[in-house]
CSV table of N, CA and C (backbone and C1' of nucleotides) in Angstrom, one decimal:
chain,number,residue,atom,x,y,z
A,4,UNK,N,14.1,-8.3,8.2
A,4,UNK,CA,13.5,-9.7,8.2
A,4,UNK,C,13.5,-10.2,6.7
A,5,UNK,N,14.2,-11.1,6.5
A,5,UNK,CA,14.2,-12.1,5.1
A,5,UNK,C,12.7,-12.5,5.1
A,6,UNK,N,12.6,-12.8,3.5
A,6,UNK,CA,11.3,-13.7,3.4
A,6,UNK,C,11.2,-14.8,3.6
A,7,UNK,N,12.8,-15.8,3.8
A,7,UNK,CA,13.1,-16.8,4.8
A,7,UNK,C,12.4,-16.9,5.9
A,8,UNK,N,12.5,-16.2,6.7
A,8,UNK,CA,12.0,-15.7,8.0
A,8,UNK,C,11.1,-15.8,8.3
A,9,UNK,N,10.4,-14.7,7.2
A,9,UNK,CA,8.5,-14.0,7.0
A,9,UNK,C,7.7,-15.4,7.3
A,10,UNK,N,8.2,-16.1,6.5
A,10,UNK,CA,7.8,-17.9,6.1
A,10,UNK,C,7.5,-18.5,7.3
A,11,UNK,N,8.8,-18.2,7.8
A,11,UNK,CA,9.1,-19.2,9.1
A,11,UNK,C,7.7,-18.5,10.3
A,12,UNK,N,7.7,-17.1,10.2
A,12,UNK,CA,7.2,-16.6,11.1
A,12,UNK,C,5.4,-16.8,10.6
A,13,UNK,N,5.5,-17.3,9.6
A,13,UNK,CA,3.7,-17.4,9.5
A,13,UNK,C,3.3,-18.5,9.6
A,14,UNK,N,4.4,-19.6,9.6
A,14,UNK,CA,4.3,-21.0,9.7
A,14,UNK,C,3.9,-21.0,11.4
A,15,UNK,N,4.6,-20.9,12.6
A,15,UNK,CA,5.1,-20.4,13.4
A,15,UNK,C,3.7,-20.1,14.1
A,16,UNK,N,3.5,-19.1,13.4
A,16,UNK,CA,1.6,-18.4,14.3
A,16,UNK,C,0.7,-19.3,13.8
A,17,UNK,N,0.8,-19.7,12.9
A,17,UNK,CA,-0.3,-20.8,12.3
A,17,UNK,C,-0.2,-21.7,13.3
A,18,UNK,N,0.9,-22.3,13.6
A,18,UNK,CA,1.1,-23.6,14.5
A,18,UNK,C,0.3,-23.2,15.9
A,19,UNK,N,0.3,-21.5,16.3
A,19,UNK,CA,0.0,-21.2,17.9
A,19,UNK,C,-1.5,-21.2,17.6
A,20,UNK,N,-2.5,-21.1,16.9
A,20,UNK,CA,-3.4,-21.2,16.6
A,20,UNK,C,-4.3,-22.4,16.9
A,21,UNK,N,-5.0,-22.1,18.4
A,21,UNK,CA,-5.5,-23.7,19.1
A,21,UNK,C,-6.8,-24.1,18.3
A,22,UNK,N,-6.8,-25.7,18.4
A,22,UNK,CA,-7.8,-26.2,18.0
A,22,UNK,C,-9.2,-25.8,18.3
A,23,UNK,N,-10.3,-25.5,17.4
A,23,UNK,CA,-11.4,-25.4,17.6
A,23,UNK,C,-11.1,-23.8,17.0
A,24,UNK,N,-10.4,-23.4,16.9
A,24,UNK,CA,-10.3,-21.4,16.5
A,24,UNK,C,-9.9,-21.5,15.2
A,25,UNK,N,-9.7,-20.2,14.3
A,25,UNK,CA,-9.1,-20.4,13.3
A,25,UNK,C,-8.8,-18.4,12.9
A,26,UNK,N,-8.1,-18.3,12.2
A,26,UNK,CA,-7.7,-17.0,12.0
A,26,UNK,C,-7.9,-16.4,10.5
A,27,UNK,N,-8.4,-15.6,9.8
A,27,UNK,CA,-7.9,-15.2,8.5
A,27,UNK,C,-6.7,-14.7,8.2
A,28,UNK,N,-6.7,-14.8,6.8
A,28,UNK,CA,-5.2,-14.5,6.2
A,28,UNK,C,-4.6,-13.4,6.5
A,29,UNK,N,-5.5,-12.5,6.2
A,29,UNK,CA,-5.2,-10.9,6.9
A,29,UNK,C,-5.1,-10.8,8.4
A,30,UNK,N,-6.0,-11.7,9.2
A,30,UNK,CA,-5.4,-11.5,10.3
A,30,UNK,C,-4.0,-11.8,10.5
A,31,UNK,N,-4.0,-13.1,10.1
A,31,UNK,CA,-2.4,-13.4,10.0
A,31,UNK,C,-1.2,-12.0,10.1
A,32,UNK,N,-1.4,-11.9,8.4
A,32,UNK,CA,-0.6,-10.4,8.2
A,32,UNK,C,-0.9,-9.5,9.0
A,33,UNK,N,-1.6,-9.1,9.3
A,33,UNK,CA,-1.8,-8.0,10.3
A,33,UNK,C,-0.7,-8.2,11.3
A,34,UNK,N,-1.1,-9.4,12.1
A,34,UNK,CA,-0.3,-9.8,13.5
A,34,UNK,C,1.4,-10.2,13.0
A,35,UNK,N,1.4,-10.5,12.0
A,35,UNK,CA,2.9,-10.3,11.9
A,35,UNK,C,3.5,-9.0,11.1
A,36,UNK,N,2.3,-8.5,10.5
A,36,UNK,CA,2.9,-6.8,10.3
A,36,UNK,C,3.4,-6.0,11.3
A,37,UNK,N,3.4,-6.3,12.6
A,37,UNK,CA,3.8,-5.5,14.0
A,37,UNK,C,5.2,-5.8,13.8
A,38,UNK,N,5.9,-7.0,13.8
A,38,UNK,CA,7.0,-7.5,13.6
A,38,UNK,C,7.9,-7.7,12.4
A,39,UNK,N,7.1,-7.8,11.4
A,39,UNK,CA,8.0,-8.1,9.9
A,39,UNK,C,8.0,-6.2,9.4
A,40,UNK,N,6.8,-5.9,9.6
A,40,UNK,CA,6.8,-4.4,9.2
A,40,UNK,C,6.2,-4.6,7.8
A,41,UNK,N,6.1,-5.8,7.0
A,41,UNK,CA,5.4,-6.2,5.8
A,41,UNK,C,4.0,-6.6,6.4
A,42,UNK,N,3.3,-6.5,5.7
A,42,UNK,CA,2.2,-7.8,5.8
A,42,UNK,C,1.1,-7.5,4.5
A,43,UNK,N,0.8,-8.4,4.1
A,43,UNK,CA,-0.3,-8.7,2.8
A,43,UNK,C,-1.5,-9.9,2.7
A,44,UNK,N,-2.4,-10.4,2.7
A,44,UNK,CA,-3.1,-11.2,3.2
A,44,UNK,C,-2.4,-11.9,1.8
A,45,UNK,N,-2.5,-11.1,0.7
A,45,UNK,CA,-2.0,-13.0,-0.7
A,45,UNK,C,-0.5,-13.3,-0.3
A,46,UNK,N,0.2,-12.4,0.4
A,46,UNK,CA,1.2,-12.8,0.6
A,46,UNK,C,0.9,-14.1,1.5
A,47,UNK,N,0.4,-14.1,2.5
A,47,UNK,CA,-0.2,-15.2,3.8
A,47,UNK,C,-0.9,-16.0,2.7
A,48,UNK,N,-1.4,-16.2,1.8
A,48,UNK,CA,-1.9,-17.0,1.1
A,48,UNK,C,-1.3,-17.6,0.2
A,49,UNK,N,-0.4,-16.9,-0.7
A,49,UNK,CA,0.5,-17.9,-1.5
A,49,UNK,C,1.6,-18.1,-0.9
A,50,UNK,N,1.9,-18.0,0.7
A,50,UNK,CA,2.9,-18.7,1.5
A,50,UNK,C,2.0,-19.5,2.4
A,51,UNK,N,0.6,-19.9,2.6
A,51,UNK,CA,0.3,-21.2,2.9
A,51,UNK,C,0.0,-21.9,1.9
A,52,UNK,N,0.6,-21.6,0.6
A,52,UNK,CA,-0.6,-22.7,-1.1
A,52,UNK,C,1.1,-23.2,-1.2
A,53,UNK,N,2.2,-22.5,-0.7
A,53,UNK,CA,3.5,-23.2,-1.5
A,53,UNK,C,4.1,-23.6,0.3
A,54,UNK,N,4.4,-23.3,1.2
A,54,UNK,CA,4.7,-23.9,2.4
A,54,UNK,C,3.5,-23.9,3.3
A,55,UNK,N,2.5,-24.5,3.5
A,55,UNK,CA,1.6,-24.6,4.2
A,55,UNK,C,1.4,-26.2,5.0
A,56,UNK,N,2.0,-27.1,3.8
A,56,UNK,CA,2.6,-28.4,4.3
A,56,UNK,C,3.1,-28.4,5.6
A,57,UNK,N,2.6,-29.3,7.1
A,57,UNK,CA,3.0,-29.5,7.9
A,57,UNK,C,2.6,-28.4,8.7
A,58,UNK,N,1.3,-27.7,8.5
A,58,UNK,CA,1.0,-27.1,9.3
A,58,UNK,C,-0.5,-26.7,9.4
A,59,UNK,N,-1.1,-26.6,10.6
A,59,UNK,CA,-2.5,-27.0,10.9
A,59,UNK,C,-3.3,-25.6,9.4
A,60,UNK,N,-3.0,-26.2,8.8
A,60,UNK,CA,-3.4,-25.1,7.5
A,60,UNK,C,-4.8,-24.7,7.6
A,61,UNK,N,-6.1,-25.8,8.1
A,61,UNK,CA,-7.2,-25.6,8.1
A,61,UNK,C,-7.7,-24.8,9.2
A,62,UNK,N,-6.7,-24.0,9.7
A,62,UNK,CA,-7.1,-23.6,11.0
A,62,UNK,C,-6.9,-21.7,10.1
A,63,UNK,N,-6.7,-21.7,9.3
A,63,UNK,CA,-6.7,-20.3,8.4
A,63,UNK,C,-7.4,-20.2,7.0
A,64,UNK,N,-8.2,-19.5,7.3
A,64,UNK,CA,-9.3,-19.1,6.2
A,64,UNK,C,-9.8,-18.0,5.5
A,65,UNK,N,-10.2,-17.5,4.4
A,65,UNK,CA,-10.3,-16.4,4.4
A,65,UNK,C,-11.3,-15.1,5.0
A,66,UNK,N,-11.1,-13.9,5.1
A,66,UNK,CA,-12.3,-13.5,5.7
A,66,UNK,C,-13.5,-13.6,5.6
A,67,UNK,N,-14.4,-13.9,4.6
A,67,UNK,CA,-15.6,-15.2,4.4
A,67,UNK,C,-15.3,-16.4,5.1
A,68,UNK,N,-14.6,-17.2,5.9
A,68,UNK,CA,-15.0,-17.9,6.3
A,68,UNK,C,-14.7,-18.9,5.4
A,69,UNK,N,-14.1,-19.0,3.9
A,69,UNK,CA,-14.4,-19.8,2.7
A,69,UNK,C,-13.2,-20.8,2.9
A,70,UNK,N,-13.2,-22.1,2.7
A,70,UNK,CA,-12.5,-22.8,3.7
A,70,UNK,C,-10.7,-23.1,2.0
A,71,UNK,N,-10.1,-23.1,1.8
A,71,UNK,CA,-8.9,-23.4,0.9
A,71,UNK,C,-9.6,-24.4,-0.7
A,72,UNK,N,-9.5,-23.6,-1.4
A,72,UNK,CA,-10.0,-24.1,-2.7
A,72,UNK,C,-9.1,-25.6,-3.2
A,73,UNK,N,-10.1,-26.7,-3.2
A,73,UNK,CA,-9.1,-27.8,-3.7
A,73,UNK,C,-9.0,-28.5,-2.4
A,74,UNK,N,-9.4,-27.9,-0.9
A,74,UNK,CA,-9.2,-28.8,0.3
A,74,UNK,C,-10.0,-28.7,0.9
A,75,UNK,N,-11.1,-28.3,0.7
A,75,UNK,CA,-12.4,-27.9,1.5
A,75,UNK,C,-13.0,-28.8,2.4
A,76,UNK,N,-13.2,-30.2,1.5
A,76,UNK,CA,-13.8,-31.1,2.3
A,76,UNK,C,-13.2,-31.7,3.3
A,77,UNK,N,-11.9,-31.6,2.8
A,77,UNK,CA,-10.3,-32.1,4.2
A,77,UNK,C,-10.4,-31.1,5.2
A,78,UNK,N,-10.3,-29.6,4.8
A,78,UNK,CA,-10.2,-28.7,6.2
A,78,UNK,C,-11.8,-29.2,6.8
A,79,UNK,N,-12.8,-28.8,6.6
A,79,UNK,CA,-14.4,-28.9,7.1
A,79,UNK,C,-14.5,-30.2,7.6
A,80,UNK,N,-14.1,-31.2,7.4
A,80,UNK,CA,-14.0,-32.3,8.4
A,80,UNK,C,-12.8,-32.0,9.6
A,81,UNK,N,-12.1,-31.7,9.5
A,81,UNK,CA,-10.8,-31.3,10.3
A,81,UNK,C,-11.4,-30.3,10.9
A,82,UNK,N,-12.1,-29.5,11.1
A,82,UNK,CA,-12.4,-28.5,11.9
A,82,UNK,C,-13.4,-29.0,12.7
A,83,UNK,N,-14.2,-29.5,11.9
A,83,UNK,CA,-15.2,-30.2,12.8
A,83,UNK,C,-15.0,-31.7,13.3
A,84,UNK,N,-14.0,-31.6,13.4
A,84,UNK,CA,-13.6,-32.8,14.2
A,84,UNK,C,-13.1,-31.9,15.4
A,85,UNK,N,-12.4,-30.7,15.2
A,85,UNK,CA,-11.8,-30.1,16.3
A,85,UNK,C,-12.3,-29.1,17.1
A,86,UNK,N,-13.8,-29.1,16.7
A,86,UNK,CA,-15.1,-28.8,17.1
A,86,UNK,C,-15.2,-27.0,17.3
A,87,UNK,N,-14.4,-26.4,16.0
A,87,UNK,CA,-14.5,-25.6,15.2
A,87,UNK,C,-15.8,-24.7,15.0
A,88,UNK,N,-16.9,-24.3,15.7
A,88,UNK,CA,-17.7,-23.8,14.5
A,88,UNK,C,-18.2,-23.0,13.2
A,89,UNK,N,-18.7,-23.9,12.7
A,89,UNK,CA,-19.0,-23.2,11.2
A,89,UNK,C,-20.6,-23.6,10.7
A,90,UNK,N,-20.6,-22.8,9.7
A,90,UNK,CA,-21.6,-22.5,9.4
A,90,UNK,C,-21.9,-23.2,8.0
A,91,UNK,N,-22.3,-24.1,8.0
A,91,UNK,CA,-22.5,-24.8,6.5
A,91,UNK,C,-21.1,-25.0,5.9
A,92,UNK,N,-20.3,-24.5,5.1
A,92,UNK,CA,-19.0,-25.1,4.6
A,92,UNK,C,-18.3,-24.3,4.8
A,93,UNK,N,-18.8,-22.9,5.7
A,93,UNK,CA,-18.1,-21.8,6.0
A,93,UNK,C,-17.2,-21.4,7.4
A,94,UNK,N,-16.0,-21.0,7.9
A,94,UNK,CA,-15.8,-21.2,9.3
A,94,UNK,C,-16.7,-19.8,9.8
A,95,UNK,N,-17.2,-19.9,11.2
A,95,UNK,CA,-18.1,-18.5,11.4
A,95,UNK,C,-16.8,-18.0,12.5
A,96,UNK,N,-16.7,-17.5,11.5
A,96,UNK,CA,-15.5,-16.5,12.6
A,96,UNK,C,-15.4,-15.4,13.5
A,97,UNK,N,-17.0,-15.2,13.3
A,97,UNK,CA,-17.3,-14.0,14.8
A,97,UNK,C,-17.1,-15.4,16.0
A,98,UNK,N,-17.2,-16.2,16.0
A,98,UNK,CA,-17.2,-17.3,17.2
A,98,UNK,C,-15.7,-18.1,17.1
A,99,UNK,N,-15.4,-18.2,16.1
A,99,UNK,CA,-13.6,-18.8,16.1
A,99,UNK,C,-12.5,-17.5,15.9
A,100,UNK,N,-12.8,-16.5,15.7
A,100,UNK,CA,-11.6,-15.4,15.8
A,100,UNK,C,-10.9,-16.3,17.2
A,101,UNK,N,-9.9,-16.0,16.4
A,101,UNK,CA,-8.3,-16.1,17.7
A,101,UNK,C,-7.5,-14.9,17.1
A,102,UNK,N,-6.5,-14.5,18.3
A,102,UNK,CA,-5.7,-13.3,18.0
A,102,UNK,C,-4.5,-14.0,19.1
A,103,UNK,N,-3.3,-13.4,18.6
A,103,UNK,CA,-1.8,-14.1,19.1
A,103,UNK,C,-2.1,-13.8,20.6
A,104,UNK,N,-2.7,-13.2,21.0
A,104,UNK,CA,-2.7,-12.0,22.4
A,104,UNK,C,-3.8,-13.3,23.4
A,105,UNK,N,-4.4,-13.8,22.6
A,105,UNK,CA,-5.3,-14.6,23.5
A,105,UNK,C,-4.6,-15.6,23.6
A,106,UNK,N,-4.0,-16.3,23.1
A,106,UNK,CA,-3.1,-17.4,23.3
A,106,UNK,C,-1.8,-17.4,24.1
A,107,UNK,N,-1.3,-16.5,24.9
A,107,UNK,CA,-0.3,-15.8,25.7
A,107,UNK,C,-0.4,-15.6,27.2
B,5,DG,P,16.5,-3.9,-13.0
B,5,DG,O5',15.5,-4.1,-14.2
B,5,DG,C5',15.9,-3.6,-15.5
B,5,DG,C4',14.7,-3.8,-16.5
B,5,DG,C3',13.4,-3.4,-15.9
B,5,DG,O3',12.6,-2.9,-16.9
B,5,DG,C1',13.4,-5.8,-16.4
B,6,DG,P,11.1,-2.3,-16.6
B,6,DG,O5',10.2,-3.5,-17.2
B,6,DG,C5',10.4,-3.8,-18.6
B,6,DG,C4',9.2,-4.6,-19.1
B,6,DG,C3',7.8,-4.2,-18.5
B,6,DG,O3',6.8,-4.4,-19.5
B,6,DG,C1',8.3,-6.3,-17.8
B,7,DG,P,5.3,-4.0,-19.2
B,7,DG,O5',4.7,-5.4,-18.9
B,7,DG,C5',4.7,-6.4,-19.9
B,7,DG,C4',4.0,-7.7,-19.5
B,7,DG,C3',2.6,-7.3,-18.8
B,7,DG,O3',1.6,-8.3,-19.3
B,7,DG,C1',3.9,-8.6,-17.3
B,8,DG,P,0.1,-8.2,-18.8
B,8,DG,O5',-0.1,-9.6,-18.1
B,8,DG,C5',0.2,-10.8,-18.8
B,8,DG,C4',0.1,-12.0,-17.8
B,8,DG,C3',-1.2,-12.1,-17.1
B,8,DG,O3',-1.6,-13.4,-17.0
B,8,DG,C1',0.7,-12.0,-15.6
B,9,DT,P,-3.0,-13.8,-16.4
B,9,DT,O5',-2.5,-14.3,-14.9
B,9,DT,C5',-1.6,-15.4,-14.9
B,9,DT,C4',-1.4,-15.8,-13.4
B,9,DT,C3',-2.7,-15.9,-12.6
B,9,DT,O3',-2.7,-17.1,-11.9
B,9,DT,C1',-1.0,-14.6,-11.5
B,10,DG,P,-4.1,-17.6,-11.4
B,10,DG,O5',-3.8,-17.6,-9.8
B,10,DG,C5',-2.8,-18.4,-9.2
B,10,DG,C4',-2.6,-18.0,-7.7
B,10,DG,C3',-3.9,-17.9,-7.0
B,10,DG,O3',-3.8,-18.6,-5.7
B,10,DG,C1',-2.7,-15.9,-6.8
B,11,DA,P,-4.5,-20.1,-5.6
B,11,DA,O5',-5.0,-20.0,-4.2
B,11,DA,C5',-6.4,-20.1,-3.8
B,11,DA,C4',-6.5,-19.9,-2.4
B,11,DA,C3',-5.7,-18.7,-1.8
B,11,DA,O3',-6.5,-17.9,-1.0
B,11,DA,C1',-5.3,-20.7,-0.6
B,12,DC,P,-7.5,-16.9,-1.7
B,12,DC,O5',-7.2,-15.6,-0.8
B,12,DC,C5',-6.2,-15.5,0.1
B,12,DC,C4',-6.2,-14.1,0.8
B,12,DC,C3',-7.6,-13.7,1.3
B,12,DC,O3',-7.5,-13.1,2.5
B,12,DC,C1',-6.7,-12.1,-0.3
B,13,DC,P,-8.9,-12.6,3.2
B,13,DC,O5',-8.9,-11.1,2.8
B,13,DC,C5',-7.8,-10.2,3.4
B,13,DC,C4',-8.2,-8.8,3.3
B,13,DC,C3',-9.6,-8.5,3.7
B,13,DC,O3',-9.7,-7.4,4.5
B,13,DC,C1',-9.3,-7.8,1.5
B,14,DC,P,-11.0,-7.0,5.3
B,14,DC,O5',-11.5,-5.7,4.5
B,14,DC,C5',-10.6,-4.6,4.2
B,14,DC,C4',-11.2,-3.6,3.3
B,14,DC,C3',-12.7,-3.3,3.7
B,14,DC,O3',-12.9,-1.9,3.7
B,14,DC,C1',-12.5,-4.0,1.4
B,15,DA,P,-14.3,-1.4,4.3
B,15,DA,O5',-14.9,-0.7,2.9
B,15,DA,C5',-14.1,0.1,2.1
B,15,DA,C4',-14.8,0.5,0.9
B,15,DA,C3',-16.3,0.8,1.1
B,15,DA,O3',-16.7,1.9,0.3
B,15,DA,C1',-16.2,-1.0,-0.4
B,16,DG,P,-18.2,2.4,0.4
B,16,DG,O5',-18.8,2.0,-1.1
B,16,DG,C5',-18.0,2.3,-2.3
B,16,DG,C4',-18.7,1.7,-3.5
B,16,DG,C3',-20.3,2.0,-3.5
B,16,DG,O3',-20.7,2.3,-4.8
B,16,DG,C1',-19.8,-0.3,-3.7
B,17,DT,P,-22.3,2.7,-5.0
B,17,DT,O5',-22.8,1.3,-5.8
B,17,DT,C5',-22.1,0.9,-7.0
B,17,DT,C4',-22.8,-0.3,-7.6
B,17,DT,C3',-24.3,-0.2,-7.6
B,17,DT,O3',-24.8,-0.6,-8.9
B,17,DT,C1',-23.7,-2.2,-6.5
C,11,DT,P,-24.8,-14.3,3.9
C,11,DT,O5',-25.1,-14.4,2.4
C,11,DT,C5',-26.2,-15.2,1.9
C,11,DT,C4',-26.2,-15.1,0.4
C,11,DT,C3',-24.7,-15.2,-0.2
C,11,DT,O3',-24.7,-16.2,-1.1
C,11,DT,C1',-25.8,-13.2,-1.0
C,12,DA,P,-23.3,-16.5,-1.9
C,12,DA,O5',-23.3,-15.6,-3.2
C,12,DA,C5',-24.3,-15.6,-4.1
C,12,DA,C4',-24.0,-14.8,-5.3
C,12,DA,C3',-22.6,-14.9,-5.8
C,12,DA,O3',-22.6,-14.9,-7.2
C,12,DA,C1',-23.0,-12.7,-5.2
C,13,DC,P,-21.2,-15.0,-8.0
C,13,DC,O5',-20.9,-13.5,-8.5
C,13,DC,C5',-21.9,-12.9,-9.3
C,13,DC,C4',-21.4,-11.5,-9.8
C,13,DC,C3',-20.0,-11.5,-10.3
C,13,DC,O3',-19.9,-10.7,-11.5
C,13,DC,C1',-20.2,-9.9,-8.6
C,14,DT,P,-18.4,-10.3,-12.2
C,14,DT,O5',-18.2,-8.9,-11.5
C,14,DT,C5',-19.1,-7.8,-11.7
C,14,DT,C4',-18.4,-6.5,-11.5
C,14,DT,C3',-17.0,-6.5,-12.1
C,14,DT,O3',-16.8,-5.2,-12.8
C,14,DT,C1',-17.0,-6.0,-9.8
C,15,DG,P,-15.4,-4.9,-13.5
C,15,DG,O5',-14.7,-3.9,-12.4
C,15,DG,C5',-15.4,-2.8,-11.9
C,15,DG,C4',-14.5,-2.0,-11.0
C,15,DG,C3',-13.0,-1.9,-11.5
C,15,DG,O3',-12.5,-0.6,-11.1
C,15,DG,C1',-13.1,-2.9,-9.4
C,16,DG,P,-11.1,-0.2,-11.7
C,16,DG,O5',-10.2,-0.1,-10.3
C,16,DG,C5',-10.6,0.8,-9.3
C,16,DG,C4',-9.7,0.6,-8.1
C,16,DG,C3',-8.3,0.6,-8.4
C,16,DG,O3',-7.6,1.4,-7.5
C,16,DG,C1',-8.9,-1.3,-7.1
C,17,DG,P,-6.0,1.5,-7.6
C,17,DG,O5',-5.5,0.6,-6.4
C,17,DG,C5',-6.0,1.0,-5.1
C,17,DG,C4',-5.4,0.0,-4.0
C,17,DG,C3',-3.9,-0.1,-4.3
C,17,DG,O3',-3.1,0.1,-3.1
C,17,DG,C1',-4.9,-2.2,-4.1
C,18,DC,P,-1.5,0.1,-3.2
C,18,DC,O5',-1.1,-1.4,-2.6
C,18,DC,C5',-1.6,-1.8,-1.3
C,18,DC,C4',-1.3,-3.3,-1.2
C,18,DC,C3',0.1,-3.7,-1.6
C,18,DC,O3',1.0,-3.7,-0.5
C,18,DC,C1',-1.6,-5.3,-2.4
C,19,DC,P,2.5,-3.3,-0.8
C,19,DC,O5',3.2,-4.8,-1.1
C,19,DC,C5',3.0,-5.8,-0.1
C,19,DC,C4',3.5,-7.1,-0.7
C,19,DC,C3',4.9,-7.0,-1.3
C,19,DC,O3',5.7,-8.1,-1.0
C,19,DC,C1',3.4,-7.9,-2.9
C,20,DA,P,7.3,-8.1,-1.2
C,20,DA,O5',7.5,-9.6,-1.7
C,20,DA,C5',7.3,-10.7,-0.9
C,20,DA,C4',6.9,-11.9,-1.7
C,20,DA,C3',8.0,-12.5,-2.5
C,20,DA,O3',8.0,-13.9,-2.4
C,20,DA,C1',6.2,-12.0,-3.9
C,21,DC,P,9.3,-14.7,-3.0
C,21,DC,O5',8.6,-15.4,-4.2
C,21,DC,C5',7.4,-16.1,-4.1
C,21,DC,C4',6.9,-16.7,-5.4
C,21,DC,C3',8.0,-17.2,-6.3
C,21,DC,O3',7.6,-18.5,-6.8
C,21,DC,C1',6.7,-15.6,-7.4
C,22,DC,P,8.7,-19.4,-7.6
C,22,DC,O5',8.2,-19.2,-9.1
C,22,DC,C5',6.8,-19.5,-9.5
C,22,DC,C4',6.6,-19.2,-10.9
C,22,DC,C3',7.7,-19.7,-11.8
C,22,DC,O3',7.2,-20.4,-13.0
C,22,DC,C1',7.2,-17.4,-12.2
C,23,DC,P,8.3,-21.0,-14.1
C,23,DC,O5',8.0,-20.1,-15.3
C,23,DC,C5',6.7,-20.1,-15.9
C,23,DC,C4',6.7,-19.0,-17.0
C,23,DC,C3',7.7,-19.2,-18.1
C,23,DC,O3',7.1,-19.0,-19.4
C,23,DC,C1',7.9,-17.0,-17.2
DNA sequence: GGGGTGACCCAGT
DNA sequence: TACTGGGCCACCC
């Protein structure tokens, strides 16, 4: 698997990622570590800070719950519009975990 | 090729 | 809850 690919394939799960849920970075990598055989959560992070354009970005957060530095107020209205819940500025992700397997 | 950096994660304090 | 240290891997100078 090219890192062409990796890209495409994290773009890809981000997109399957339904409104109101949201996933961490590491989960990300994780679920594509079955498949790429790579996975790193800063890798999932400085591949949604340089291609994350055009994709429900606010729906991935880190394991805190801490919402993208520099977009915070854009994701936390956007989540809570998509009725997301969170916890003060935080996503509460014992209640929004998603996993590829539930979406299937 | 070497070194610093980052939209990270986990465990310990 | 917040801060620190170690590990991680691609990207940029």
């Amino acid at each position: 698997m090219t890192p062409d690919e990796y890209v495409e394939a994290v773009l890809a799960l981000v997109e399957r990622i339904p409104p109101g849920r949201a996933m961490s970075y590491g989960a990300v990598a994780d679920a594509l570590a079955e498949r790429s055989g790579r996975a790193s959560p800063r890798l999932v992070g400085s591949i949604m800070a340089r291609h994350g354009g055009g994709v429900p970005w606010h729906r991935v957060v880190n394991a805190a719950g801490r919402l993208p530095p520099g977009h915070e107020r854009k994701a936390r209205e956007r989540l809570l519009a998509e009725g997301c819940p969170l916890r003060g500025d935080r996503v509460d992700l014992a209640a929004a975990s998603w996993s590829p397997d539930e979406g299937m």
